[in-house]
Amino acid sequence: MKILKKQKLAEDIFLLTLQSPEISKKAKPGHFVLLQLEEKSPRIPFPIADAERNTISIIFEAKSKHTRALAAARKNQEIFYGLGPLGNNREVKEIGKIVLVGEGAGIGTLYFYAKTLKAANNRVISLLGGLSKKEMFWQDKIAKVSDKMFVIEPKSEFSCPLTHALEQILRKIRIDEVISFTSPQVMKSLAHATKLRTKNCAYLTATMMDGIGMCGSCRIHINGESKLCCVQGPEFDAHTVDWDNYLYRLEEFNRKK
Ligand code: FES
């Protein structure tokens, strides 16, 4: 996989466009890729943010040592190892009115969903957060594939501005599904806000190593049962996720890094 384009989109948020004819042909919303920059680098999962003409794009936050190394990679550099598309893709069909909630790098994943769900005759409302209006990226692209788009400023009197914005929408319109691409804390808050009101799907990016169900590192608890995020996700019913366990496992992994 060759890096064809690298772009800084916002503070600590980068886009990489990779040459990958095989993956781009099969990639659908929901899919992710596992990338290993160099022989000694770990494999990291990245949701696919777009796929077209022999390329795929990923958007990620460069906050750890290894994601910063990826952000420092050069155009035309070859990625040592890439595997995908992995995970279960969404069956894209007409559902009705859908709210997509994205934050930070998750806005890239939101775009891929908005583009395909809109093309399948859904009414798409996009709620973008985590960055100020000035810092926000891909606003034009997302506006073109949304019926309505709102940018929610992160500084607010509300503890979770995205949840507050979603609650305002749910009070006025009957929504058929909410899909979230945010931090786990925000997903937990959105799950609480949507409970008994509408379907809520959370796109989970658990810690992963092999991406094919063999290592167990991406185990999460759903309705009291163990599930593997890589082969049974990454989409899960947000109302069935044990959010405290999920947050604990992510924090534990970050502590060990
Ligand atoms: Fe290894 Fe999911 S990443 S089981």
PDB file of C-alpha atoms and ligand atoms in Angstrom:
ATOM      1  CA  MET A   1       0.000   0.000   0.000  1.00  0.00           C
ATOM      2  CA  LYS A   2       1.520   3.268  -1.126  1.00  0.00           C
ATOM      3  CA  ILE A   3       0.660   6.610   0.491  1.00  0.00           C
ATOM      4  CA  LEU A   4      -0.652   8.794  -2.326  1.00  0.00           C
ATOM      5  CA  LYS A   5      -1.703  11.765  -0.240  1.00  0.00           C
ATOM      6  CA  LYS A   6      -1.195  13.036   3.279  1.00  0.00           C
ATOM      7  CA  GLN A   7      -2.996  16.052   4.664  1.00  0.00           C
ATOM      8  CA  LYS A   8      -3.279  17.677   8.059  1.00  0.00           C
ATOM      9  CA  LEU A   9      -6.996  18.402   8.496  1.00  0.00           C
ATOM     10  CA  ALA A  10      -6.990  19.874  12.014  1.00  0.00           C
ATOM     11  CA  GLU A  11      -4.786  19.881  15.098  1.00  0.00           C
ATOM     12  CA  ASP A  12      -3.575  16.251  15.492  1.00  0.00           C
ATOM     13  CA  ILE A  13      -6.012  14.988  12.800  1.00  0.00           C
ATOM     14  CA  PHE A  14      -4.607  13.616   9.540  1.00  0.00           C
ATOM     15  CA  LEU A  15      -5.887  12.156   6.286  1.00  0.00           C
ATOM     16  CA  LEU A  16      -4.012   9.460   4.405  1.00  0.00           C
ATOM     17  CA  THR A  17      -5.080   8.320   0.969  1.00  0.00           C
ATOM     18  CA  LEU A  18      -3.635   4.911   0.124  1.00  0.00           C
ATOM     19  CA  GLN A  19      -3.346   3.083  -3.144  1.00  0.00           C
ATOM     20  CA  SER A  20      -5.317  -0.125  -2.702  1.00  0.00           C
ATOM     21  CA  PRO A  21      -7.318  -1.363  -5.719  1.00  0.00           C
ATOM     22  CA  GLU A  22      -8.396  -4.591  -3.993  1.00  0.00           C
ATOM     23  CA  ILE A  23      -9.699  -2.985  -0.784  1.00  0.00           C
ATOM     24  CA  SER A  24     -11.297  -0.017  -2.534  1.00  0.00           C
ATOM     25  CA  LYS A  25     -13.402  -2.330  -4.714  1.00  0.00           C
ATOM     26  CA  LYS A  26     -14.905  -4.078  -1.683  1.00  0.00           C
ATOM     27  CA  ALA A  27     -14.953  -1.294   0.944  1.00  0.00           C
ATOM     28  CA  LYS A  28     -18.348  -0.351   2.381  1.00  0.00           C
ATOM     29  CA  PRO A  29     -19.415   1.695   5.428  1.00  0.00           C
ATOM     30  CA  GLY A  30     -18.571  -0.264   8.554  1.00  0.00           C
ATOM     31  CA  HIS A  31     -15.363  -1.744   7.191  1.00  0.00           C
ATOM     32  CA  PHE A  32     -11.972  -0.946   8.621  1.00  0.00           C
ATOM     33  CA  VAL A  33      -8.359  -1.690   7.705  1.00  0.00           C
ATOM     34  CA  LEU A  34      -5.479  -2.845   9.870  1.00  0.00           C
ATOM     35  CA  LEU A  35      -2.235  -1.027   9.105  1.00  0.00           C
ATOM     36  CA  GLN A  36       1.331  -1.614  10.208  1.00  0.00           C
ATOM     37  CA  LEU A  37       3.659   1.186   9.138  1.00  0.00           C
ATOM     38  CA  GLU A  38       6.979  -0.627   9.609  1.00  0.00           C
ATOM     39  CA  GLU A  39       8.113  -4.138  10.464  1.00  0.00           C
ATOM     40  CA  LYS A  40       8.359  -3.360  14.183  1.00  0.00           C
ATOM     41  CA  SER A  41       5.242  -1.169  14.400  1.00  0.00           C
ATOM     42  CA  PRO A  42       2.036  -2.527  15.943  1.00  0.00           C
ATOM     43  CA  ARG A  43      -1.033  -3.168  13.764  1.00  0.00           C
ATOM     44  CA  ILE A  44      -3.651  -0.461  14.282  1.00  0.00           C
ATOM     45  CA  PRO A  45      -7.282  -0.521  13.063  1.00  0.00           C
ATOM     46  CA  PHE A  46      -8.597   2.481  11.109  1.00  0.00           C
ATOM     47  CA  PRO A  47     -12.186   2.898   9.889  1.00  0.00           C
ATOM     48  CA  ILE A  48     -12.409   3.546   6.139  1.00  0.00           C
ATOM     49  CA  ALA A  49     -13.433   7.159   5.551  1.00  0.00           C
ATOM     50  CA  ASP A  50     -13.838   6.874   1.771  1.00  0.00           C
ATOM     51  CA  ALA A  51     -13.114   4.537  -1.112  1.00  0.00           C
ATOM     52  CA  GLU A  52     -12.898   5.459  -4.755  1.00  0.00           C
ATOM     53  CA  ARG A  53     -10.893   4.801  -7.930  1.00  0.00           C
ATOM     54  CA  ASN A  54      -8.349   2.314  -6.534  1.00  0.00           C
ATOM     55  CA  THR A  55      -7.813   4.268  -3.316  1.00  0.00           C
ATOM     56  CA  ILE A  56      -9.024   4.244   0.247  1.00  0.00           C
ATOM     57  CA  SER A  57      -8.779   7.107   2.736  1.00  0.00           C
ATOM     58  CA  ILE A  58      -8.420   6.989   6.489  1.00  0.00           C
ATOM     59  CA  ILE A  59      -8.650   9.816   9.000  1.00  0.00           C
ATOM     60  CA  PHE A  60      -7.019   9.460  12.375  1.00  0.00           C
ATOM     61  CA  GLU A  61      -5.871  11.316  15.456  1.00  0.00           C
ATOM     62  CA  ALA A  62      -2.107  11.353  15.921  1.00  0.00           C
ATOM     63  CA  LYS A  63      -2.045  11.118  19.685  1.00  0.00           C
ATOM     64  CA  SER A  64       0.049   8.010  20.424  1.00  0.00           C
ATOM     65  CA  LYS A  65       3.665   7.304  19.473  1.00  0.00           C
ATOM     66  CA  HIS A  66       2.591   5.004  16.620  1.00  0.00           C
ATOM     67  CA  THR A  67      -0.155   7.181  15.158  1.00  0.00           C
ATOM     68  CA  ARG A  68       2.288  10.135  15.263  1.00  0.00           C
ATOM     69  CA  ALA A  69       4.743   7.989  13.261  1.00  0.00           C
ATOM     70  CA  LEU A  70       2.004   7.358  10.687  1.00  0.00           C
ATOM     71  CA  ALA A  71       1.268  11.081  10.553  1.00  0.00           C
ATOM     72  CA  ALA A  72       4.972  11.673   9.868  1.00  0.00           C
ATOM     73  CA  ALA A  73       5.051   9.172   6.955  1.00  0.00           C
ATOM     74  CA  ARG A  74       5.873  10.628   3.554  1.00  0.00           C
ATOM     75  CA  LYS A  75       3.945  10.703   0.301  1.00  0.00           C
ATOM     76  CA  ASN A  76       4.878   7.662  -1.852  1.00  0.00           C
ATOM     77  CA  GLN A  77       6.093   5.735   1.214  1.00  0.00           C
ATOM     78  CA  GLU A  78       4.960   2.096   1.275  1.00  0.00           C
ATOM     79  CA  ILE A  79       3.032   0.814   4.307  1.00  0.00           C
ATOM     80  CA  PHE A  80       4.713  -2.426   5.524  1.00  0.00           C
ATOM     81  CA  TYR A  81       1.453  -4.336   6.052  1.00  0.00           C
ATOM     82  CA  GLY A  82      -2.192  -3.594   5.351  1.00  0.00           C
ATOM     83  CA  LEU A  83      -5.194  -5.883   5.712  1.00  0.00           C
ATOM     84  CA  GLY A  84      -8.801  -5.246   4.788  1.00  0.00           C
ATOM     85  CA  PRO A  85     -11.559  -4.621   4.395  1.00  0.00           C
ATOM     86  CA  LEU A  86     -12.228  -6.079   7.855  1.00  0.00           C
ATOM     87  CA  GLY A  87     -15.309  -6.097  10.074  1.00  0.00           C
ATOM     88  CA  ASN A  88     -18.924  -6.292   9.028  1.00  0.00           C
ATOM     89  CA  ASN A  89     -20.163  -3.728   6.611  1.00  0.00           C
ATOM     90  CA  ARG A  90     -23.570  -2.159   7.046  1.00  0.00           C
ATOM     91  CA  GLU A  91     -26.324  -3.311   4.741  1.00  0.00           C
ATOM     92  CA  VAL A  92     -27.097   0.020   3.109  1.00  0.00           C
ATOM     93  CA  LYS A  93     -30.850   0.349   2.545  1.00  0.00           C
ATOM     94  CA  GLU A  94     -33.689   2.824   2.907  1.00  0.00           C
ATOM     95  CA  ILE A  95     -34.380   3.301   6.616  1.00  0.00           C
ATOM     96  CA  GLY A  96     -35.937   6.770   6.778  1.00  0.00           C
ATOM     97  CA  LYS A  97     -34.582   9.596   8.898  1.00  0.00           C
ATOM     98  CA  ILE A  98     -31.092   8.974  10.229  1.00  0.00           C
ATOM     99  CA  VAL A  99     -28.942  11.131  12.514  1.00  0.00           C
ATOM    100  CA  LEU A 100     -25.188  10.590  12.174  1.00  0.00           C
ATOM    101  CA  VAL A 101     -23.147  11.896  15.102  1.00  0.00           C
ATOM    102  CA  GLY A 102     -19.397  12.308  14.574  1.00  0.00           C
ATOM    103  CA  GLU A 103     -16.585  13.793  16.556  1.00  0.00           C
ATOM    104  CA  GLY A 104     -12.892  14.414  15.750  1.00  0.00           C
ATOM    105  CA  ALA A 105     -11.492  11.761  13.397  1.00  0.00           C
ATOM    106  CA  GLY A 106     -14.884   9.981  13.523  1.00  0.00           C
ATOM    107  CA  ILE A 107     -16.159  12.681  11.158  1.00  0.00           C
ATOM    108  CA  GLY A 108     -14.330  10.827   8.371  1.00  0.00           C
ATOM    109  CA  THR A 109     -16.249   7.617   9.106  1.00  0.00           C
ATOM    110  CA  LEU A 110     -19.455   9.652   9.288  1.00  0.00           C
ATOM    111  CA  TYR A 111     -18.805  10.964   5.755  1.00  0.00           C
ATOM    112  CA  PHE A 112     -18.621   7.454   4.239  1.00  0.00           C
ATOM    113  CA  TYR A 113     -21.918   6.528   5.931  1.00  0.00           C
ATOM    114  CA  ALA A 114     -23.640   9.786   4.929  1.00  0.00           C
ATOM    115  CA  LYS A 115     -22.571   9.397   1.287  1.00  0.00           C
ATOM    116  CA  THR A 116     -23.943   5.862   0.928  1.00  0.00           C
ATOM    117  CA  LEU A 117     -27.038   6.253   3.129  1.00  0.00           C
ATOM    118  CA  LYS A 118     -28.060   9.412   1.258  1.00  0.00           C
ATOM    119  CA  ALA A 119     -27.623   7.576  -2.059  1.00  0.00           C
ATOM    120  CA  ALA A 120     -30.037   4.921  -0.700  1.00  0.00           C
ATOM    121  CA  ASN A 121     -32.803   7.551  -0.319  1.00  0.00           C
ATOM    122  CA  ASN A 122     -32.457   8.202   3.396  1.00  0.00           C
ATOM    123  CA  ARG A 123     -32.869  11.614   4.996  1.00  0.00           C
ATOM    124  CA  VAL A 124     -29.510  12.246   6.624  1.00  0.00           C
ATOM    125  CA  ILE A 125     -28.928  14.710   9.459  1.00  0.00           C
ATOM    126  CA  SER A 126     -25.236  15.097  10.341  1.00  0.00           C
ATOM    127  CA  LEU A 127     -24.157  16.365  13.743  1.00  0.00           C
ATOM    128  CA  LEU A 128     -20.458  17.214  13.826  1.00  0.00           C
ATOM    129  CA  GLY A 129     -18.641  17.948  17.070  1.00  0.00           C
ATOM    130  CA  GLY A 130     -15.344  17.917  18.917  1.00  0.00           C
ATOM    131  CA  LEU A 131     -13.868  20.811  16.893  1.00  0.00           C
ATOM    132  CA  SER A 132     -14.874  24.461  16.589  1.00  0.00           C
ATOM    133  CA  LYS A 133     -16.571  25.651  13.369  1.00  0.00           C
ATOM    134  CA  LYS A 134     -13.263  27.236  12.352  1.00  0.00           C
ATOM    135  CA  GLU A 135     -11.263  24.020  12.844  1.00  0.00           C
ATOM    136  CA  MET A 136     -13.873  21.631  11.453  1.00  0.00           C
ATOM    137  CA  PHE A 137     -12.860  19.737   8.282  1.00  0.00           C
ATOM    138  CA  TRP A 138     -14.878  18.222   5.391  1.00  0.00           C
ATOM    139  CA  GLN A 139     -17.861  20.488   6.123  1.00  0.00           C
ATOM    140  CA  ASP A 140     -18.499  21.046   2.392  1.00  0.00           C
ATOM    141  CA  LYS A 141     -18.239  17.356   1.529  1.00  0.00           C
ATOM    142  CA  ILE A 142     -20.566  16.332   4.362  1.00  0.00           C
ATOM    143  CA  ALA A 143     -23.071  19.117   3.629  1.00  0.00           C
ATOM    144  CA  LYS A 144     -23.398  17.788   0.043  1.00  0.00           C
ATOM    145  CA  VAL A 145     -24.458  14.331   1.276  1.00  0.00           C
ATOM    146  CA  SER A 146     -26.661  15.493   4.167  1.00  0.00           C
ATOM    147  CA  ASP A 147     -30.164  16.959   4.201  1.00  0.00           C
ATOM    148  CA  LYS A 148     -29.153  18.978   7.236  1.00  0.00           C
ATOM    149  CA  MET A 149     -25.811  19.462   8.911  1.00  0.00           C
ATOM    150  CA  PHE A 150     -25.003  21.067  12.247  1.00  0.00           C
ATOM    151  CA  VAL A 151     -21.577  21.861  13.660  1.00  0.00           C
ATOM    152  CA  ILE A 152     -21.773  21.786  17.448  1.00  0.00           C
ATOM    153  CA  GLU A 153     -19.137  23.881  19.181  1.00  0.00           C
ATOM    154  CA  PRO A 154     -17.259  21.889  21.847  1.00  0.00           C
ATOM    155  CA  LYS A 155     -17.254  24.777  24.315  1.00  0.00           C
ATOM    156  CA  SER A 156     -20.720  24.916  25.746  1.00  0.00           C
ATOM    157  CA  GLU A 157     -22.695  25.236  28.942  1.00  0.00           C
ATOM    158  CA  PHE A 158     -23.819  21.609  28.451  1.00  0.00           C
ATOM    159  CA  SER A 159     -21.695  18.711  29.717  1.00  0.00           C
ATOM    160  CA  CYS A 160     -22.128  16.880  26.397  1.00  0.00           C
ATOM    161  CA  PRO A 161     -23.041  19.378  23.645  1.00  0.00           C
ATOM    162  CA  LEU A 162     -23.582  16.631  21.028  1.00  0.00           C
ATOM    163  CA  THR A 163     -26.073  14.817  23.266  1.00  0.00           C
ATOM    164  CA  HIS A 164     -27.867  18.076  23.952  1.00  0.00           C
ATOM    165  CA  ALA A 165     -28.101  18.783  20.193  1.00  0.00           C
ATOM    166  CA  LEU A 166     -29.406  15.265  19.516  1.00  0.00           C
ATOM    167  CA  GLU A 167     -32.039  15.632  22.252  1.00  0.00           C
ATOM    168  CA  GLN A 168     -33.261  18.842  20.604  1.00  0.00           C
ATOM    169  CA  ILE A 169     -33.675  16.983  17.293  1.00  0.00           C
ATOM    170  CA  LEU A 170     -35.415  13.993  18.919  1.00  0.00           C
ATOM    171  CA  ARG A 171     -37.921  16.361  20.536  1.00  0.00           C
ATOM    172  CA  LYS A 172     -38.926  17.788  17.146  1.00  0.00           C
ATOM    173  CA  ILE A 173     -38.579  14.941  14.621  1.00  0.00           C
ATOM    174  CA  ARG A 174     -39.240  11.212  14.659  1.00  0.00           C
ATOM    175  CA  ILE A 175     -35.845   9.681  13.929  1.00  0.00           C
ATOM    176  CA  ASP A 176     -35.514   6.067  12.754  1.00  0.00           C
ATOM    177  CA  GLU A 177     -31.886   5.515  13.692  1.00  0.00           C
ATOM    178  CA  VAL A 178     -28.936   7.306  15.297  1.00  0.00           C
ATOM    179  CA  ILE A 179     -25.422   6.138  14.367  1.00  0.00           C
ATOM    180  CA  SER A 180     -22.464   7.423  16.373  1.00  0.00           C
ATOM    181  CA  PHE A 181     -18.760   7.790  15.573  1.00  0.00           C
ATOM    182  CA  THR A 182     -17.573   9.577  18.680  1.00  0.00           C
ATOM    183  CA  SER A 183     -15.522   8.958  21.803  1.00  0.00           C
ATOM    184  CA  PRO A 184     -16.859   6.130  24.021  1.00  0.00           C
ATOM    185  CA  GLN A 185     -17.867   8.666  26.690  1.00  0.00           C
ATOM    186  CA  VAL A 186     -20.056  10.531  24.185  1.00  0.00           C
ATOM    187  CA  MET A 187     -21.460   7.261  22.799  1.00  0.00           C
ATOM    188  CA  LYS A 188     -22.461   6.271  26.326  1.00  0.00           C
ATOM    189  CA  SER A 189     -24.212   9.601  26.788  1.00  0.00           C
ATOM    190  CA  LEU A 190     -25.963   9.290  23.377  1.00  0.00           C
ATOM    191  CA  ALA A 191     -27.084   5.748  24.262  1.00  0.00           C
ATOM    192  CA  HIS A 192     -28.672   7.107  27.422  1.00  0.00           C
ATOM    193  CA  ALA A 193     -30.425   9.891  25.491  1.00  0.00           C
ATOM    194  CA  THR A 194     -31.826   7.550  22.830  1.00  0.00           C
ATOM    195  CA  LYS A 195     -32.940   4.715  25.138  1.00  0.00           C
ATOM    196  CA  LEU A 196     -36.656   3.935  24.620  1.00  0.00           C
ATOM    197  CA  ARG A 197     -36.779   6.666  21.952  1.00  0.00           C
ATOM    198  CA  THR A 198     -35.021   5.334  18.866  1.00  0.00           C
ATOM    199  CA  LYS A 199     -32.554   2.791  17.551  1.00  0.00           C
ATOM    200  CA  ASN A 200     -28.937   3.726  18.276  1.00  0.00           C
ATOM    201  CA  CYS A 201     -25.964   2.051  16.662  1.00  0.00           C
ATOM    202  CA  ALA A 202     -22.434   2.695  17.980  1.00  0.00           C
ATOM    203  CA  TYR A 203     -19.359   2.247  15.779  1.00  0.00           C
ATOM    204  CA  LEU A 204     -16.795   0.794  18.202  1.00  0.00           C
ATOM    205  CA  THR A 205     -13.057   0.903  17.627  1.00  0.00           C
ATOM    206  CA  ALA A 206     -11.781  -1.360  20.403  1.00  0.00           C
ATOM    207  CA  THR A 207      -8.106  -2.165  20.840  1.00  0.00           C
ATOM    208  CA  MET A 208      -7.171  -4.689  18.145  1.00  0.00           C
ATOM    209  CA  MET A 209      -4.153  -6.801  17.253  1.00  0.00           C
ATOM    210  CA  ASP A 210      -4.946  -9.335  14.526  1.00  0.00           C
ATOM    211  CA  GLY A 211      -8.348  -8.030  13.384  1.00  0.00           C
ATOM    212  CA  ILE A 212      -9.567 -11.535  12.511  1.00  0.00           C
ATOM    213  CA  GLY A 213     -10.883 -12.892  15.817  1.00  0.00           C
ATOM    214  CA  MET A 214      -7.839 -14.858  17.015  1.00  0.00           C
ATOM    215  CA  CYS A 215      -6.214 -12.707  19.729  1.00  0.00           C
ATOM    216  CA  GLY A 216      -9.194 -11.688  21.902  1.00  0.00           C
ATOM    217  CA  SER A 217      -7.844  -8.161  22.462  1.00  0.00           C
ATOM    218  CA  CYS A 218     -11.010  -6.503  21.141  1.00  0.00           C
ATOM    219  CA  ARG A 219     -13.395  -8.349  23.493  1.00  0.00           C
ATOM    220  CA  ILE A 220     -16.347  -6.291  24.690  1.00  0.00           C
ATOM    221  CA  HIS A 221     -19.494  -7.054  26.687  1.00  0.00           C
ATOM    222  CA  ILE A 222     -22.839  -6.912  24.938  1.00  0.00           C
ATOM    223  CA  ASN A 223     -25.949  -7.772  26.962  1.00  0.00           C
ATOM    224  CA  GLY A 224     -23.719  -9.677  29.404  1.00  0.00           C
ATOM    225  CA  GLU A 225     -22.085 -11.758  26.658  1.00  0.00           C
ATOM    226  CA  SER A 226     -18.540 -11.537  25.354  1.00  0.00           C
ATOM    227  CA  LYS A 227     -18.255 -10.391  21.727  1.00  0.00           C
ATOM    228  CA  LEU A 228     -15.297  -9.639  19.475  1.00  0.00           C
ATOM    229  CA  CYS A 229     -15.406  -6.176  18.015  1.00  0.00           C
ATOM    230  CA  CYS A 230     -13.338  -7.086  14.924  1.00  0.00           C
ATOM    231  CA  VAL A 231     -15.438  -9.996  13.632  1.00  0.00           C
ATOM    232  CA  GLN A 232     -18.830  -9.310  15.245  1.00  0.00           C
ATOM    233  CA  GLY A 233     -18.689  -5.508  14.969  1.00  0.00           C
ATOM    234  CA  PRO A 234     -17.690  -2.776  14.632  1.00  0.00           C
ATOM    235  CA  GLU A 235     -21.371  -1.727  14.775  1.00  0.00           C
ATOM    236  CA  PHE A 236     -23.277  -2.649  17.935  1.00  0.00           C
ATOM    237  CA  ASP A 237     -26.627  -1.701  19.390  1.00  0.00           C
ATOM    238  CA  ALA A 238     -25.557   1.118  21.745  1.00  0.00           C
ATOM    239  CA  HIS A 239     -28.292   0.162  24.233  1.00  0.00           C
ATOM    240  CA  THR A 240     -26.729  -3.264  24.781  1.00  0.00           C
ATOM    241  CA  VAL A 241     -23.066  -2.218  25.226  1.00  0.00           C
ATOM    242  CA  ASP A 242     -21.557  -2.455  28.719  1.00  0.00           C
ATOM    243  CA  TRP A 243     -20.024   1.023  28.463  1.00  0.00           C
ATOM    244  CA  ASP A 244     -18.241   0.950  31.825  1.00  0.00           C
ATOM    245  CA  ASN A 245     -16.468  -2.293  30.909  1.00  0.00           C
ATOM    246  CA  TYR A 246     -15.589  -0.925  27.445  1.00  0.00           C
ATOM    247  CA  LEU A 247     -14.154   2.286  28.948  1.00  0.00           C
ATOM    248  CA  TYR A 248     -12.244   0.330  31.579  1.00  0.00           C
ATOM    249  CA  ARG A 249     -10.614  -1.927  28.959  1.00  0.00           C
ATOM    250  CA  LEU A 250      -9.593   1.055  26.794  1.00  0.00           C
ATOM    251  CA  GLU A 251      -8.103   2.867  29.801  1.00  0.00           C
ATOM    252  CA  GLU A 252      -6.273  -0.277  30.893  1.00  0.00           C
ATOM    253  CA  PHE A 253      -4.741  -0.622  27.409  1.00  0.00           C
ATOM    254  CA  ASN A 254      -3.717   3.056  27.352  1.00  0.00           C
ATOM    255  CA  ARG A 255      -2.091   2.693  30.793  1.00  0.00           C
ATOM    256  CA  LYS A 256       0.053  -0.207  29.530  1.00  0.00           C
ATOM    257  CA  LYS A 257       1.177   1.623  26.356  1.00  0.00           C
TER     258      LYS A 257
HETATM  259 FE1  FES B   1      -7.966  -9.993  17.780  1.00  0.00          FE
HETATM  260 FE2  FES B   1     -10.385  -8.964  17.538  1.00  0.00          FE
HETATM  261  S1  FES B   1      -8.494  -8.032  17.125  1.00  0.00           S
HETATM  262  S2  FES B   1      -9.832 -10.906  18.297  1.00  0.00           S
END
